[in-house]
PDB file of N, CA and C and ligand atoms in Angstrom:
ATOM      1  N   MET A 147      -2.528  -6.753  23.158  1.00 53.00           N
ATOM      2  CA  MET A 147      -1.849  -6.177  22.037  1.00 53.00           C
ATOM      3  C   MET A 147      -2.056  -5.714  20.548  1.00 53.00           C
ATOM      4  N   SER A 148      -2.338  -5.569  20.287  1.00 65.00           N
ATOM      5  CA  SER A 148      -2.905  -4.820  19.191  1.00 65.00           C
ATOM      6  C   SER A 148      -2.405  -5.695  17.635  1.00 65.00           C
ATOM      7  N   THR A 149      -2.911  -5.602  16.615  1.00 85.00           N
ATOM      8  CA  THR A 149      -2.222  -6.214  15.679  1.00 85.00           C
ATOM      9  C   THR A 149      -1.758  -4.538  14.427  1.00 85.00           C
ATOM     10  N   GLY A 150      -0.744  -5.000  14.154  1.00 96.00           N
ATOM     11  CA  GLY A 150      -0.184  -3.788  13.180  1.00 96.00           C
ATOM     12  C   GLY A 150       0.015  -4.515  11.704  1.00 96.00           C
ATOM     13  N   ILE A 151      -0.153  -3.730  10.577  1.00 98.00           N
ATOM     14  CA  ILE A 151      -0.060  -4.353   9.659  1.00 98.00           C
ATOM     15  C   ILE A 151       1.530  -4.018   8.738  1.00 98.00           C
ATOM     16  N   ARG A 152       2.400  -4.713   7.977  1.00 98.00           N
ATOM     17  CA  ARG A 152       3.146  -4.332   7.370  1.00 98.00           C
ATOM     18  C   ARG A 152       3.004  -4.786   6.009  1.00 98.00           C
ATOM     19  N   VAL A 153       3.590  -3.362   5.071  1.00 98.00           N
ATOM     20  CA  VAL A 153       3.103  -3.025   3.546  1.00 98.00           C
ATOM     21  C   VAL A 153       4.395  -3.256   2.846  1.00 98.00           C
ATOM     22  N   THR A 154       4.315  -3.914   1.741  1.00 98.00           N
ATOM     23  CA  THR A 154       5.513  -3.875   0.341  1.00 98.00           C
ATOM     24  C   THR A 154       4.682  -3.198  -0.747  1.00 98.00           C
ATOM     25  N   ALA A 155       5.354  -3.023  -1.369  1.00 98.00           N
ATOM     26  CA  ALA A 155       4.859  -2.396  -2.544  1.00 98.00           C
ATOM     27  C   ALA A 155       5.939  -2.668  -3.860  1.00 98.00           C
ATOM     28  N   ASP A 156       5.586  -3.793  -5.004  1.00 98.00           N
ATOM     29  CA  ASP A 156       6.755  -4.441  -5.808  1.00 98.00           C
ATOM     30  C   ASP A 156       7.099  -3.475  -7.328  1.00 98.00           C
ATOM     31  N   ALA A 157       8.087  -2.539  -6.840  1.00 98.00           N
ATOM     32  CA  ALA A 157       7.684  -1.625  -8.495  1.00 98.00           C
ATOM     33  C   ALA A 157       7.728  -2.244  -9.277  1.00 98.00           C
ATOM     34  N   GLY A 158       8.666  -3.907  -9.551  1.00 98.00           N
ATOM     35  CA  GLY A 158       8.437  -4.254 -10.368  1.00 98.00           C
ATOM     36  C   GLY A 158       7.331  -4.589 -11.514  1.00 98.00           C
ATOM     37  N   ARG A 159       6.022  -4.541 -10.731  1.00 98.00           N
ATOM     38  CA  ARG A 159       5.191  -4.662 -11.048  1.00 98.00           C
ATOM     39  C   ARG A 159       4.361  -3.924 -11.491  1.00 98.00           C
ATOM     40  N   CYS A 160       4.577  -2.957 -10.886  1.00 98.00           N
ATOM     41  CA  CYS A 160       3.504  -1.759 -10.452  1.00 98.00           C
ATOM     42  C   CYS A 160       3.178  -0.704 -12.289  1.00 98.00           C
ATOM     43  N   VAL A 161       2.550  -0.632 -12.400  1.00 98.00           N
ATOM     44  CA  VAL A 161       1.933  -0.323 -13.751  1.00 98.00           C
ATOM     45  C   VAL A 161       2.057   1.218 -14.073  1.00 98.00           C
ATOM     46  N   VAL A 162       1.834   1.527 -13.344  1.00 97.00           N
ATOM     47  CA  VAL A 162       1.771   3.083 -12.912  1.00 97.00           C
ATOM     48  C   VAL A 162       0.432   3.478 -13.022  1.00 97.00           C
ATOM     49  N   SER A 163      -0.181   2.865 -12.514  1.00 97.00           N
ATOM     50  CA  SER A 163      -2.298   2.991 -12.688  1.00 97.00           C
ATOM     51  C   SER A 163      -2.696   4.711 -11.392  1.00 97.00           C
ATOM     52  N   SER A 164      -1.380   4.739 -10.713  1.00 97.00           N
ATOM     53  CA  SER A 164      -1.480   6.003  -9.767  1.00 97.00           C
ATOM     54  C   SER A 164      -2.861   5.110  -8.381  1.00 97.00           C
ATOM     55  N   LEU A 165      -3.733   4.157  -8.773  1.00 98.00           N
ATOM     56  CA  LEU A 165      -4.251   4.435  -8.035  1.00 98.00           C
ATOM     57  C   LEU A 165      -4.583   3.814  -6.318  1.00 98.00           C
ATOM     58  N   CYS A 166      -3.449   3.453  -6.058  1.00 98.00           N
ATOM     59  CA  CYS A 166      -2.719   3.270  -4.360  1.00 98.00           C
ATOM     60  C   CYS A 166      -2.470   4.501  -4.017  1.00 98.00           C
ATOM     61  N   VAL A 167      -2.262   5.203  -5.128  1.00 98.00           N
ATOM     62  CA  VAL A 167      -1.878   6.532  -4.056  1.00 98.00           C
ATOM     63  C   VAL A 167      -2.931   7.363  -3.828  1.00 98.00           C
ATOM     64  N   TYR A 168      -3.948   7.371  -5.038  1.00 98.00           N
ATOM     65  CA  TYR A 168      -5.230   8.055  -4.967  1.00 98.00           C
ATOM     66  C   TYR A 168      -5.994   7.839  -3.845  1.00 98.00           C
ATOM     67  N   ARG A 169      -6.287   6.288  -3.344  1.00 98.00           N
ATOM     68  CA  ARG A 169      -6.783   5.695  -1.991  1.00 98.00           C
ATOM     69  C   ARG A 169      -6.361   5.775  -0.987  1.00 98.00           C
ATOM     70  N   ALA A 170      -5.284   6.081  -0.682  1.00 98.00           N
ATOM     71  CA  ALA A 170      -4.229   5.868   0.345  1.00 98.00           C
ATOM     72  C   ALA A 170      -2.879   6.518   0.325  1.00 98.00           C
ATOM     73  N   PRO A 171      -2.870   8.020  -0.326  1.00 98.00           N
ATOM     74  CA  PRO A 171      -1.958   9.338  -0.872  1.00 98.00           C
ATOM     75  C   PRO A 171      -0.998   8.944   1.425  1.00 98.00           C
ATOM     76  N   ALA A 172      -1.290   8.458   1.904  1.00 98.00           N
ATOM     77  CA  ALA A 172      -0.661   9.168   3.252  1.00 98.00           C
ATOM     78  C   ALA A 172       0.840   7.900   3.068  1.00 98.00           C
ATOM     79  N   VAL A 173       0.113   6.859   2.097  1.00 98.00           N
ATOM     80  CA  VAL A 173       0.503   5.435   2.524  1.00 98.00           C
ATOM     81  C   VAL A 173       1.639   5.267   1.283  1.00 98.00           C
ATOM     82  N   PHE A 174       1.402   5.668   0.333  1.00 98.00           N
ATOM     83  CA  PHE A 174       1.766   5.366  -1.597  1.00 98.00           C
ATOM     84  C   PHE A 174       2.512   7.057  -2.203  1.00 98.00           C
ATOM     85  N   ASP A 175       3.462   6.402  -2.836  1.00 98.00           N
ATOM     86  CA  ASP A 175       3.889   7.448  -3.499  1.00 98.00           C
ATOM     87  C   ASP A 175       3.722   7.061  -4.877  1.00 98.00           C
ATOM     88  N   GLN A 176       4.634   7.413  -5.374  1.00 98.00           N
ATOM     89  CA  GLN A 176       5.445   7.584  -6.573  1.00 98.00           C
ATOM     90  C   GLN A 176       6.513   8.287  -7.349  1.00 98.00           C
ATOM     91  N   ASP A 177       7.437   7.911  -7.860  1.00 98.00           N
ATOM     92  CA  ASP A 177       8.782   8.222  -7.852  1.00 98.00           C
ATOM     93  C   ASP A 177       8.706   8.934  -9.708  1.00 98.00           C
ATOM     94  N   ASP A 178       9.929   9.525  -9.886  1.00 98.00           N
ATOM     95  CA  ASP A 178       9.573  10.154 -11.410  1.00 98.00           C
ATOM     96  C   ASP A 178       8.930   9.730 -12.284  1.00 98.00           C
ATOM     97  N   ASP A 179       9.280   8.294 -12.355  1.00 97.00           N
ATOM     98  CA  ASP A 179       8.709   7.291 -13.611  1.00 97.00           C
ATOM     99  C   ASP A 179       7.537   6.969 -13.149  1.00 97.00           C
ATOM    100  N   GLY A 180       7.078   7.266 -12.184  1.00 98.00           N
ATOM    101  CA  GLY A 180       5.398   7.057 -11.081  1.00 98.00           C
ATOM    102  C   GLY A 180       5.440   5.880 -10.725  1.00 98.00           C
ATOM    103  N   HIS A 181       6.000   4.898 -10.674  1.00 98.00           N
ATOM    104  CA  HIS A 181       6.266   3.476 -10.017  1.00 98.00           C
ATOM    105  C   HIS A 181       5.834   3.726  -8.293  1.00 98.00           C
ATOM    106  N   VAL A 182       5.218   2.588  -8.004  1.00 98.00           N
ATOM    107  CA  VAL A 182       5.454   3.143  -6.782  1.00 98.00           C
ATOM    108  C   VAL A 182       6.035   2.799  -5.411  1.00 98.00           C
ATOM    109  N   THR A 183       6.158   3.853  -4.528  1.00 98.00           N
ATOM    110  CA  THR A 183       7.073   3.656  -3.520  1.00 98.00           C
ATOM    111  C   THR A 183       5.830   4.272  -2.866  1.00 98.00           C
ATOM    112  N   LEU A 184       6.742   3.156  -1.033  1.00 98.00           N
ATOM    113  CA  LEU A 184       6.030   3.411   0.694  1.00 98.00           C
ATOM    114  C   LEU A 184       6.744   5.020   0.744  1.00 98.00           C
ATOM    115  N   LEU A 185       5.634   4.807   1.281  1.00 98.00           N
ATOM    116  CA  LEU A 185       5.730   6.777   2.123  1.00 98.00           C
ATOM    117  C   LEU A 185       5.756   6.127   3.566  1.00 98.00           C
ATOM    118  N   ASP A 186       5.303   4.778   4.042  1.00 98.00           N
ATOM    119  CA  ASP A 186       4.491   4.461   5.450  1.00 98.00           C
ATOM    120  C   ASP A 186       4.790   3.135   4.638  1.00 98.00           C
ATOM    121  N   PRO A 187       5.889   2.015   5.845  1.00 98.00           N
ATOM    122  CA  PRO A 187       5.250   0.544   5.595  1.00 98.00           C
ATOM    123  C   PRO A 187       4.698  -0.005   6.613  1.00 98.00           C
ATOM    124  N   ARG A 188       4.539   0.554   7.917  1.00 97.00           N
ATOM    125  CA  ARG A 188       3.689  -0.232   9.196  1.00 97.00           C
ATOM    126  C   ARG A 188       3.003   1.667   9.335  1.00 97.00           C
ATOM    127  N   PRO A 189       1.604   1.478   9.008  1.00 98.00           N
ATOM    128  CA  PRO A 189       1.056   2.420   8.833  1.00 98.00           C
ATOM    129  C   PRO A 189      -0.060   2.156   9.981  1.00 98.00           C
ATOM    130  N   PRO A 190      -0.491   3.761  10.599  1.00 97.00           N
ATOM    131  CA  PRO A 190      -1.612   3.493  11.775  1.00 97.00           C
ATOM    132  C   PRO A 190      -2.702   3.234  11.275  1.00 97.00           C
ATOM    133  N   VAL A 191      -3.852   2.869  12.146  1.00 96.00           N
ATOM    134  CA  VAL A 191      -4.764   2.145  12.561  1.00 96.00           C
ATOM    135  C   VAL A 191      -5.795   2.483  11.240  1.00 96.00           C
ATOM    136  N   GLU A 192      -5.808   4.008  11.544  1.00 97.00           N
ATOM    137  CA  GLU A 192      -6.738   4.934  10.075  1.00 97.00           C
ATOM    138  C   GLU A 192      -6.687   4.735   9.241  1.00 97.00           C
ATOM    139  N   HIS A 193      -4.932   4.306   8.777  1.00 98.00           N
ATOM    140  CA  HIS A 193      -4.598   4.092   7.405  1.00 98.00           C
ATOM    141  C   HIS A 193      -5.160   2.434   6.610  1.00 98.00           C
ATOM    142  N   HIS A 194      -5.298   1.945   7.606  1.00 97.00           N
ATOM    143  CA  HIS A 194      -5.836   0.607   7.524  1.00 97.00           C
ATOM    144  C   HIS A 194      -6.710  -0.149   5.877  1.00 97.00           C
ATOM    145  N   GLU A 195      -7.332   0.698   6.749  1.00 97.00           N
ATOM    146  CA  GLU A 195      -8.731   0.422   5.547  1.00 97.00           C
ATOM    147  C   GLU A 195      -8.432   1.069   3.730  1.00 97.00           C
ATOM    148  N   ALA A 196      -7.456   2.000   3.922  1.00 98.00           N
ATOM    149  CA  ALA A 196      -7.808   2.058   2.855  1.00 98.00           C
ATOM    150  C   ALA A 196      -6.197   1.644   2.071  1.00 98.00           C
ATOM    151  N   VAL A 197      -5.381   1.190   2.895  1.00 98.00           N
ATOM    152  CA  VAL A 197      -4.138   0.554   2.407  1.00 98.00           C
ATOM    153  C   VAL A 197      -4.639  -0.795   1.568  1.00 98.00           C
ATOM    154  N   TRP A 198      -5.875  -1.887   2.488  1.00 98.00           N
ATOM    155  CA  TRP A 198      -6.933  -2.406   1.973  1.00 98.00           C
ATOM    156  C   TRP A 198      -6.889  -2.509   0.823  1.00 98.00           C
ATOM    157  N   ARG A 199      -7.821  -1.819   0.586  1.00 98.00           N
ATOM    158  CA  ARG A 199      -8.860  -1.057  -0.678  1.00 98.00           C
ATOM    159  C   ARG A 199      -7.625  -0.997  -1.489  1.00 98.00           C
ATOM    160  N   ALA A 200      -6.470  -0.272  -1.308  1.00 98.00           N
ATOM    161  CA  ALA A 200      -5.210   0.205  -2.162  1.00 98.00           C
ATOM    162  C   ALA A 200      -4.979  -1.303  -2.699  1.00 98.00           C
ATOM    163  N   ALA A 201      -4.367  -2.350  -1.953  1.00 98.00           N
ATOM    164  CA  ALA A 201      -3.747  -3.557  -1.926  1.00 98.00           C
ATOM    165  C   ALA A 201      -4.911  -4.431  -2.942  1.00 98.00           C
ATOM    166  N   ARG A 202      -6.001  -4.349  -2.921  1.00 98.00           N
ATOM    167  CA  ARG A 202      -7.276  -5.578  -3.770  1.00 98.00           C
ATOM    168  C   ARG A 202      -7.610  -4.216  -4.921  1.00 98.00           C
ATOM    169  N   GLY A 203      -7.168  -3.312  -5.191  1.00 98.00           N
ATOM    170  CA  GLY A 203      -7.245  -2.284  -6.294  1.00 98.00           C
ATOM    171  C   GLY A 203      -6.718  -2.544  -7.112  1.00 98.00           C
ATOM    172  N   CYS A 204      -5.280  -3.007  -6.508  1.00 98.00           N
ATOM    173  CA  CYS A 204      -3.902  -3.085  -7.575  1.00 98.00           C
ATOM    174  C   CYS A 204      -4.121  -3.824  -8.695  1.00 98.00           C
ATOM    175  N   PRO A 205      -4.097  -3.555 -10.103  1.00 98.00           N
ATOM    176  CA  PRO A 205      -4.263  -4.332 -11.277  1.00 98.00           C
ATOM    177  C   PRO A 205      -3.519  -5.353 -11.484  1.00 98.00           C
ATOM    178  N   THR A 206      -2.408  -5.105 -11.269  1.00 98.00           N
ATOM    179  CA  THR A 206      -0.956  -5.970 -10.961  1.00 98.00           C
ATOM    180  C   THR A 206      -0.456  -6.855  -9.587  1.00 98.00           C
ATOM    181  N   ARG A 207      -1.362  -6.514  -8.074  1.00 98.00           N
ATOM    182  CA  ARG A 207      -1.202  -7.566  -6.899  1.00 98.00           C
ATOM    183  C   ARG A 207       0.116  -6.917  -6.938  1.00 98.00           C
ATOM    184  N   ALA A 208       0.455  -6.139  -6.931  1.00 98.00           N
ATOM    185  CA  ALA A 208       1.922  -5.527  -6.905  1.00 98.00           C
ATOM    186  C   ALA A 208       1.979  -4.870  -5.417  1.00 98.00           C
ATOM    187  N   ILE A 209       1.082  -5.352  -4.699  1.00 98.00           N
ATOM    188  CA  ILE A 209       0.881  -4.225  -3.075  1.00 98.00           C
ATOM    189  C   ILE A 209       0.878  -5.940  -2.318  1.00 98.00           C
ATOM    190  N   GLN A 210       1.132  -5.953  -1.429  1.00 98.00           N
ATOM    191  CA  GLN A 210       1.360  -6.846  -0.178  1.00 98.00           C
ATOM    192  C   GLN A 210       0.905  -6.306   0.953  1.00 98.00           C
ATOM    193  N   VAL A 211      -0.042  -6.738   1.782  1.00 98.00           N
ATOM    194  CA  VAL A 211      -0.422  -6.778   3.225  1.00 98.00           C
ATOM    195  C   VAL A 211      -0.469  -7.835   3.887  1.00 98.00           C
ATOM    196  N   GLU A 212       0.433  -7.479   5.294  1.00 97.00           N
ATOM    197  CA  GLU A 212       0.184  -9.174   5.682  1.00 97.00           C
ATOM    198  C   GLU A 212       0.332  -8.550   7.602  1.00 97.00           C
ATOM    199  N   PHE A 213      -0.669  -9.295   8.823  1.00 95.00           N
ATOM    200  CA  PHE A 213      -0.622  -8.841  10.003  1.00 95.00           C
ATOM    201  C   PHE A 213       0.324  -8.611  10.345  1.00 95.00           C
ATOM    202  N   GLU A 214       0.566  -8.181  11.576  1.00 92.00           N
ATOM    203  CA  GLU A 214       2.307  -8.554  12.232  1.00 92.00           C
ATOM    204  C   GLU A 214       1.450  -7.748  13.670  1.00 92.00           C
ATOM    205  N   PRO A 215       2.242  -8.332  14.825  1.00 79.00           N
ATOM    206  CA  PRO A 215       1.728  -7.657  16.238  1.00 79.00           C
ATOM    207  C   PRO A 215       2.230  -6.404  16.348  1.00 79.00           C
ATOM    208  N   SER A 216       1.831  -5.736  16.982  1.00 61.00           N
ATOM    209  CA  SER A 216       2.866  -4.481  16.546  1.00 61.00           C
ATOM    210  C   SER A 216       2.682  -4.049  18.907  1.00 61.00           C
TER     211      SER A 216
HETATM  212  S1  SF4 B 588      -2.354   1.037  -8.042  1.00 52.53           S
HETATM  213 FE1  SF4 B 588      -0.268  -1.138  -8.199  1.00 52.53          FE
HETATM  214  S2  SF4 B 588      -0.114  -0.469 -10.380  1.00 52.53           S
HETATM  215 FE2  SF4 B 588      -0.766   1.186  -9.808  1.00 52.53          FE
HETATM  216  S3  SF4 B 588       0.487   2.774  -9.364  1.00 52.53           S
HETATM  217 FE3  SF4 B 588      -0.281   1.496  -7.192  1.00 52.53          FE
HETATM  218  S4  SF4 B 588       0.984  -0.514  -7.485  1.00 52.53           S
HETATM  219 FE4  SF4 B 588       1.157   0.799  -9.281  1.00 52.53          FE
END
């Protein structure tokens, strides 16, 4: 059994820095106001590193990542 990740992003805490979209464009996007939206809450393994980088780099910690069995 491999381990997947589950991503959540709190648009209410997002300050529209766009860093997550820059770091993981396959997983994060922005709505018309620039707030974060999720394209893929369970991204495949090739995007995991970018997601962790995006979560660590978010200035307001609006992005949460959890491990989950897949
Ligand atoms: S990195 Fe954080 S603050 Fe910046 S757009 Fe993404 S969720 Fe919003």
